[in-house]
Short mmCIF file of C-alpha atoms in Angstrom, two decimals:
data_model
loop_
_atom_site.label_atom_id
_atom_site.label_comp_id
_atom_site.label_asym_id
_atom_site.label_seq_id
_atom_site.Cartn_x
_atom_site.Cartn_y
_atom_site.Cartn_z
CA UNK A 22 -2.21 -14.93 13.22
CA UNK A 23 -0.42 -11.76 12.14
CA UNK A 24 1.19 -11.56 8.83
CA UNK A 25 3.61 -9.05 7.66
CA UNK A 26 5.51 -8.16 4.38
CA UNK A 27 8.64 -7.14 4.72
CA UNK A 28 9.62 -3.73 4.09
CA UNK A 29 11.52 -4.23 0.89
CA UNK A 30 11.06 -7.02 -1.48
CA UNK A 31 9.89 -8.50 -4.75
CA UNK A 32 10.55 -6.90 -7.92
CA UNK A 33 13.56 -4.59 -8.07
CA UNK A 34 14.56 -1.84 -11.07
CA UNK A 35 16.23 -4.21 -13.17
CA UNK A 36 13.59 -6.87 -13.46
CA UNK A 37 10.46 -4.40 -13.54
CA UNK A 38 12.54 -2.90 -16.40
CA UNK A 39 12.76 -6.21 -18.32
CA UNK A 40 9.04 -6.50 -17.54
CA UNK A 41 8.30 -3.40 -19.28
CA UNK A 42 10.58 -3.87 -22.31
CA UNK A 43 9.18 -7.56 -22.53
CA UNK A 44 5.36 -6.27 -22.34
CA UNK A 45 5.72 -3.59 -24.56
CA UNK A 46 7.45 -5.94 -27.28
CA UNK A 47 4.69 -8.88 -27.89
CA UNK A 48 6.10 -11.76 -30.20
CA UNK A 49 9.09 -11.32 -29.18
CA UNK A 50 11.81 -13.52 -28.16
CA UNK A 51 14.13 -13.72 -24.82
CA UNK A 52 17.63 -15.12 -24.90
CA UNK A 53 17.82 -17.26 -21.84
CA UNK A 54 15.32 -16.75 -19.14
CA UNK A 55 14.21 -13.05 -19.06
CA UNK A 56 14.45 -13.31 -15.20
CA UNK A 57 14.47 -16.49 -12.80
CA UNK A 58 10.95 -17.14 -11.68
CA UNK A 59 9.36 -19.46 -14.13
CA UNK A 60 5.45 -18.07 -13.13
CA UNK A 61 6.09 -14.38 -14.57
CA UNK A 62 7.59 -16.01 -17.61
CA UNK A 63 4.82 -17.85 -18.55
CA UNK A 64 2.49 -14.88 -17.51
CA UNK A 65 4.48 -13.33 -20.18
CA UNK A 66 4.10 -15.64 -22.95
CA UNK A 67 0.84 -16.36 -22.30
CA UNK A 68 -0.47 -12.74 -22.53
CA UNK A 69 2.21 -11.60 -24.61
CA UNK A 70 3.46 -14.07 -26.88
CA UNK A 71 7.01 -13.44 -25.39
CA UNK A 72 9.10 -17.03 -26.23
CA UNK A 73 12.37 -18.56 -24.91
CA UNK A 74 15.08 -19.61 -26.90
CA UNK A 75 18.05 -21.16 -24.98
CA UNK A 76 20.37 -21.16 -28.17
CA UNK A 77 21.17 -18.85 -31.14
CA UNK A 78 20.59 -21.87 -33.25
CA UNK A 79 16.73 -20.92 -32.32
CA UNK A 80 16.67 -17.53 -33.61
CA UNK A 81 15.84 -16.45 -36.72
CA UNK A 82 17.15 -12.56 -38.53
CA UNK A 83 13.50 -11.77 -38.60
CA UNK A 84 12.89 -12.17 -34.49
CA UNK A 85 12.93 -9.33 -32.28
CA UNK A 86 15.11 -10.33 -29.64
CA UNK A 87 15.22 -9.51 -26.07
CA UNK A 88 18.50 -10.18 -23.92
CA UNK A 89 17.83 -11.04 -20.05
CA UNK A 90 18.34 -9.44 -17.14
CA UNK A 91 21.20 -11.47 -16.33
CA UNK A 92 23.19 -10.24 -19.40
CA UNK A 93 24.47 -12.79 -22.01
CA UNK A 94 28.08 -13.46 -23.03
CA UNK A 95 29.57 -11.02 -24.95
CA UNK A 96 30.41 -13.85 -27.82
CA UNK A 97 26.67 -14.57 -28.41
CA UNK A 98 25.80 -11.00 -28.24
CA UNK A 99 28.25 -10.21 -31.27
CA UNK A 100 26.82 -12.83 -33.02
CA UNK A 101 22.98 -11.95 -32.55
CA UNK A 102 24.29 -8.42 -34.16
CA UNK A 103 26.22 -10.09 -36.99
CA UNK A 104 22.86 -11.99 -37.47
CA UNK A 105 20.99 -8.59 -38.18
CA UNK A 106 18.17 -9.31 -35.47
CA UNK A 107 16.33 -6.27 -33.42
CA UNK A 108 17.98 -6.77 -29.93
CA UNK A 109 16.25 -5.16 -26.87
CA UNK A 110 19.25 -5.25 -24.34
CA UNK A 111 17.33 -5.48 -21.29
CA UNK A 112 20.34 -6.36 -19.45
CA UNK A 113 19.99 -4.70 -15.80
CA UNK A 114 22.49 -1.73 -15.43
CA UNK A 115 23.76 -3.18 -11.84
CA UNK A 116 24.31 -6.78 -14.05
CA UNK A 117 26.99 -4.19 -16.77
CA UNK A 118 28.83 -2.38 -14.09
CA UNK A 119 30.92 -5.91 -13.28
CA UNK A 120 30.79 -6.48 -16.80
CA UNK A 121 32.86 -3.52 -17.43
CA UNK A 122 35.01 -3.79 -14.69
CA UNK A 123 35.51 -7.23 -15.76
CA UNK A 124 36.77 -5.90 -18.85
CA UNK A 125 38.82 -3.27 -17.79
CA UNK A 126 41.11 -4.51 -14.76
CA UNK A 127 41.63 -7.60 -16.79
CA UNK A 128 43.20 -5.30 -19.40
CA UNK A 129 45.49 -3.35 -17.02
CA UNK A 130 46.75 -6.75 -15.81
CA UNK A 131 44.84 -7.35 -12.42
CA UNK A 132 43.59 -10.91 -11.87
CA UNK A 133 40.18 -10.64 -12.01
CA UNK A 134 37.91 -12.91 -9.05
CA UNK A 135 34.73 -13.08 -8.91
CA UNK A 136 32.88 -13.87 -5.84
CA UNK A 137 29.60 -16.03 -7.34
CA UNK A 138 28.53 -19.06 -8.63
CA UNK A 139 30.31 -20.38 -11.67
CA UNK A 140 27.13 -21.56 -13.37
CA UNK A 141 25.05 -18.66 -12.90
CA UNK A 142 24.27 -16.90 -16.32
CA UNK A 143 25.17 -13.20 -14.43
CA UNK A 144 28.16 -14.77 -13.65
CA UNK A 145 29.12 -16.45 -17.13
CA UNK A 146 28.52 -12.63 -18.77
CA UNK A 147 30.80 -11.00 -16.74
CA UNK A 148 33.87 -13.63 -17.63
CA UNK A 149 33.21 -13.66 -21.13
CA UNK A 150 33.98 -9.36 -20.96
CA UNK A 151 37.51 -10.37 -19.48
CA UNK A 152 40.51 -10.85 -21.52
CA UNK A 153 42.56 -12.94 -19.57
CA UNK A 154 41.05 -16.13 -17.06
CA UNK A 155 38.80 -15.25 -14.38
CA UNK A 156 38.72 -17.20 -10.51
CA UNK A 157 35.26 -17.55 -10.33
CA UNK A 158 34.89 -18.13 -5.82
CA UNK A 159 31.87 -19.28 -3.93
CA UNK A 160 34.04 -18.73 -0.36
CA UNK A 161 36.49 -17.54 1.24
CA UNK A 162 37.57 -20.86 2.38
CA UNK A 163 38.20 -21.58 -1.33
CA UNK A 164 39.66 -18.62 -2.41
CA UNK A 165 42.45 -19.52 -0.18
CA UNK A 166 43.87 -22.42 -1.89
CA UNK A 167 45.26 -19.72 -4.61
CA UNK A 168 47.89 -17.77 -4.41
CA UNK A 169 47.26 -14.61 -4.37
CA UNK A 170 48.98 -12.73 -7.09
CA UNK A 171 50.99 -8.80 -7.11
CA UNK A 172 47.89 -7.49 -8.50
CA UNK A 173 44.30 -8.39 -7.92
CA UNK A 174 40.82 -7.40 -8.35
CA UNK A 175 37.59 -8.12 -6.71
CA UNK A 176 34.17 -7.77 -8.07
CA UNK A 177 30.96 -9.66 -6.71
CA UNK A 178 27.68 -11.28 -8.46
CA UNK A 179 25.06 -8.95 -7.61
CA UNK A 180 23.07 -10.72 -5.88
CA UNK A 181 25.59 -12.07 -2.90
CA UNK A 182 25.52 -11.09 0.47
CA UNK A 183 27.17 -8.07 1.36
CA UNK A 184 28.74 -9.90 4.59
CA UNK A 185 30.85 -12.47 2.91
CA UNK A 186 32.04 -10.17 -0.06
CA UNK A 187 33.52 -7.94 3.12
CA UNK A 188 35.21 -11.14 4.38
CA UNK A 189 36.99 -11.78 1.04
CA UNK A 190 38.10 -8.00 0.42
CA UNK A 191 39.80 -7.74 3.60
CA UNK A 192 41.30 -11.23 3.12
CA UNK A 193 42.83 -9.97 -0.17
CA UNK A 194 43.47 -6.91 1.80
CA UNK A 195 45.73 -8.37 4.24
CA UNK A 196 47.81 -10.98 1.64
CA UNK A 197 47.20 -8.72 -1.53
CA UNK A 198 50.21 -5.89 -2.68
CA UNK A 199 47.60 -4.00 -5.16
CA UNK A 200 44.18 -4.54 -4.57
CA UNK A 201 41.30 -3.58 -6.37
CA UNK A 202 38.15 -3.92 -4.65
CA UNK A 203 34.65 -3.29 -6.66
CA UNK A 204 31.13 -3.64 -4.10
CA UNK A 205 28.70 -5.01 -7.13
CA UNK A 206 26.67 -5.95 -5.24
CA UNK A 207 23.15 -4.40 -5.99
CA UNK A 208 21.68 -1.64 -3.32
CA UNK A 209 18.02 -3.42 -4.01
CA UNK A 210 19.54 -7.36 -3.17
CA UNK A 211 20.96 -5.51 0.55
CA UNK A 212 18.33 -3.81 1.23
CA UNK A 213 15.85 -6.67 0.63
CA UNK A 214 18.25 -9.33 2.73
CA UNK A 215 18.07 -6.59 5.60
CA UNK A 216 14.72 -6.09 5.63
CA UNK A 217 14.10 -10.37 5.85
CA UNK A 218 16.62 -10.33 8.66
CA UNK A 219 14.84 -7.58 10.28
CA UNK A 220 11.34 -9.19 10.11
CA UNK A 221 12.78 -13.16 10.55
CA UNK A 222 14.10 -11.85 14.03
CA UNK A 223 10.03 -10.70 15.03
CA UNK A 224 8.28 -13.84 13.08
CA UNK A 225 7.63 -17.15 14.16
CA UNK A 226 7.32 -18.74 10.97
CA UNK A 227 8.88 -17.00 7.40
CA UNK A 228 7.51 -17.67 4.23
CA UNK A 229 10.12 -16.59 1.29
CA UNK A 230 8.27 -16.57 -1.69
CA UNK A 231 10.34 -16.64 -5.41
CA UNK A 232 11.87 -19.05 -8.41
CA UNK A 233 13.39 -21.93 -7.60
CA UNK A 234 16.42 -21.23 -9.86
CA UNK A 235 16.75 -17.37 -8.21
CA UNK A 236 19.85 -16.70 -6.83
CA UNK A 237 19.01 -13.98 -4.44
CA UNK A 238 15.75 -15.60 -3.63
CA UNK A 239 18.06 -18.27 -2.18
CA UNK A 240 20.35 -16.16 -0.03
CA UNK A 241 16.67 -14.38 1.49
CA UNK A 242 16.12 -17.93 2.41
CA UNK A 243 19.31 -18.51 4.18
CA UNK A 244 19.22 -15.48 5.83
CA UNK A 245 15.40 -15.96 7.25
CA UNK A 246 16.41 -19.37 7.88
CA UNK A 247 19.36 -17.92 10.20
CA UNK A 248 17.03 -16.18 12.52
CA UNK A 249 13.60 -18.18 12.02
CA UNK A 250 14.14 -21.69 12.36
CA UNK A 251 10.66 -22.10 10.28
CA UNK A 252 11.26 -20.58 7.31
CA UNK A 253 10.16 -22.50 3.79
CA UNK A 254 11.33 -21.42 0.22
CA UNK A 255 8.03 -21.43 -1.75
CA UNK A 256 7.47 -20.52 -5.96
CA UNK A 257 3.27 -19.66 -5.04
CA UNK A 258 0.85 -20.23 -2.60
CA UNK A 259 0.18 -23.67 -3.82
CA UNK A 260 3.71 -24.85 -2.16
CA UNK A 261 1.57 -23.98 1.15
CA UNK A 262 1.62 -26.72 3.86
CA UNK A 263 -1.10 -26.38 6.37
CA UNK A 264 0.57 -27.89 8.94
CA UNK A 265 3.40 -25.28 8.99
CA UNK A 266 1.07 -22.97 10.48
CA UNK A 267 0.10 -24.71 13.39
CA UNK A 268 0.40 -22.84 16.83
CA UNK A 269 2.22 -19.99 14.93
CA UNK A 270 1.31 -16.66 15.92
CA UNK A 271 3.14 -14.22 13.33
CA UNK A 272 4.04 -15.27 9.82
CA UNK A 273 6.52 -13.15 7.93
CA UNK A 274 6.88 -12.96 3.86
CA UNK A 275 9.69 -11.48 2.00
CA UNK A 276 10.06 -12.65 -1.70
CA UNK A 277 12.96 -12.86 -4.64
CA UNK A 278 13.69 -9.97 -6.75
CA UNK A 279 12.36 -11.54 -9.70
CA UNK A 280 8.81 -12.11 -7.43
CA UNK A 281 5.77 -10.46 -8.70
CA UNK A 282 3.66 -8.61 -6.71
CA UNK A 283 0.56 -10.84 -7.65
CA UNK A 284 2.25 -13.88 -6.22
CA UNK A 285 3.67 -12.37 -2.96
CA UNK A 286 -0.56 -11.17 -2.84
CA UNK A 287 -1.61 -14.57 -3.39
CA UNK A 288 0.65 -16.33 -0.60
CA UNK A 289 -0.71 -13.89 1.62
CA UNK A 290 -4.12 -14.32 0.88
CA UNK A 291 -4.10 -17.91 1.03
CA UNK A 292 -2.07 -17.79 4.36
CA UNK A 293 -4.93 -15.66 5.80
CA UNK A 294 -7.36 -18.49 5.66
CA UNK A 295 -4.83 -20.88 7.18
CA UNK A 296 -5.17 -18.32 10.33
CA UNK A 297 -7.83 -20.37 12.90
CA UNK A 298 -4.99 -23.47 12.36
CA UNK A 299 -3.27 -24.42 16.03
#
């Protein structure tokens, strides 16, 4: 059986960045999940000593504090400086663009939507930076139940697809007086959904390696799963099922931007001695 990696995928800048910063900071402590795959965290704590707190109540003036990729709200990051601690923004600099623009057009009086997921901690940063309420969309079904005001604008969650951001721009476009329309979405979450549609068009069976809780792991998922009707969402090569393999001829892998390389090498090792299956 063949098996190919796609061209682009696994770690992108923002999360190798956090990597580094977390690494080269042992003892230290993240705000939230450094980055959504739950493996590399514990990697991280277990040969670093890097902890998790999931509330300021947790943190202490003395820790050394490292903010996630994902960014934090703006509220808690005043108050970790009011605190005193050593902060380590290791927010990713695609993650503060919408932040500021956040910020800014809700200041010069545009309404402010943002095409994501309400619950995502990306998400919740980028509200908290705007000064007036934010319409948080998943669609563009739902986006049309508002009504649409004089001035509005558009901003995405990085890790969307590029596809149905361009649906809801020229939606706003067409029923919109001023619009405002901001691409966030990262060059490194495009180019690694191209590159899985590209290979889950050749495969017969697509393995998408990443965290559970990852966003953009997700929409690689939904995108192999559009052209490869055998595509599975695994965290590591334990997830593997045998029987998935049978009579398949070329397996593809792409993997989250929060993947490490040593996983993505693992799946494809143990997929390799799955081969004489069929």
């Amino acid at each position: 059986m063949k098996i190919k990696i796609a061209t682009n995928c696994g770690f992108c800048f923002g999360v190798k960045r956090a990597i580094e910063i977390a690494e080269k900071q042992p003892h230290s402590i993240t705000f939230g999940a450094l980055i959504h795959n739950q493996k590399e965290i514990n990697r991280l704590q277990q040969d670093f000593g890097v902890k998790l707190a999931e509330s300021l109540d947790e943190i202490k003036s003395t820790d050394t504090v490292i903010v996630r990729t994902h960014g934090i709200q703006k509220d808690d990051l005043l108050k970790l400086q009011q605190q005193g601690v050593q902060i380590s923004d290791a927010t990713c600099p695609y993650v503060k663009k919408p932040q500021k623009i956040a910020e800014k057009m809700s200041e010069e009086g545009y309404q402010v939507v943002i095409f994501g997921d309400a619950q995502h901690p990306e998400v919740k940063g980028v509200v908290s930076y705007a000064s007036t309420p934010v319409w948080v969309i998943k669609s563009l079904e739902e986006l049309k139940s508002y009504k649409i005001p004089k001035k509005i604008a558009l901003i995405s969650q990085t890790t969307k697809q590029r596809e149905h951001f361009f649906q809801i721009a020229n939606y706003l476009i067409d029923y919109g007086y001023e619009v405002r329309v901001f691409n966030t979405i990262c060059s490194a979450t495009f180019e690694n959904q191209d590159s899985a549609r590209e290979l889950a068009q050749e495969a017969d069976i697509m393995i998408v390696v990443g965290g559970l809780a990852s966003s953009n792991t997700k929409q690689l998922f939904e995108i192999a799963k559009m052209y490869c009707q055998d595509s599975y969402l695994i965290e590591d090569e334990n997830d593997l099922n045998p029987l998935w393999f049978a009579n398949k001829t070329f397996c593809g892998i792409t993997a989250g931007a929060s993947t490490p390389d040593w996983i993505i090498q693992n799946v494809k090792n143990k997929i390799s001695t799955l081969k004489s299956l069929g």
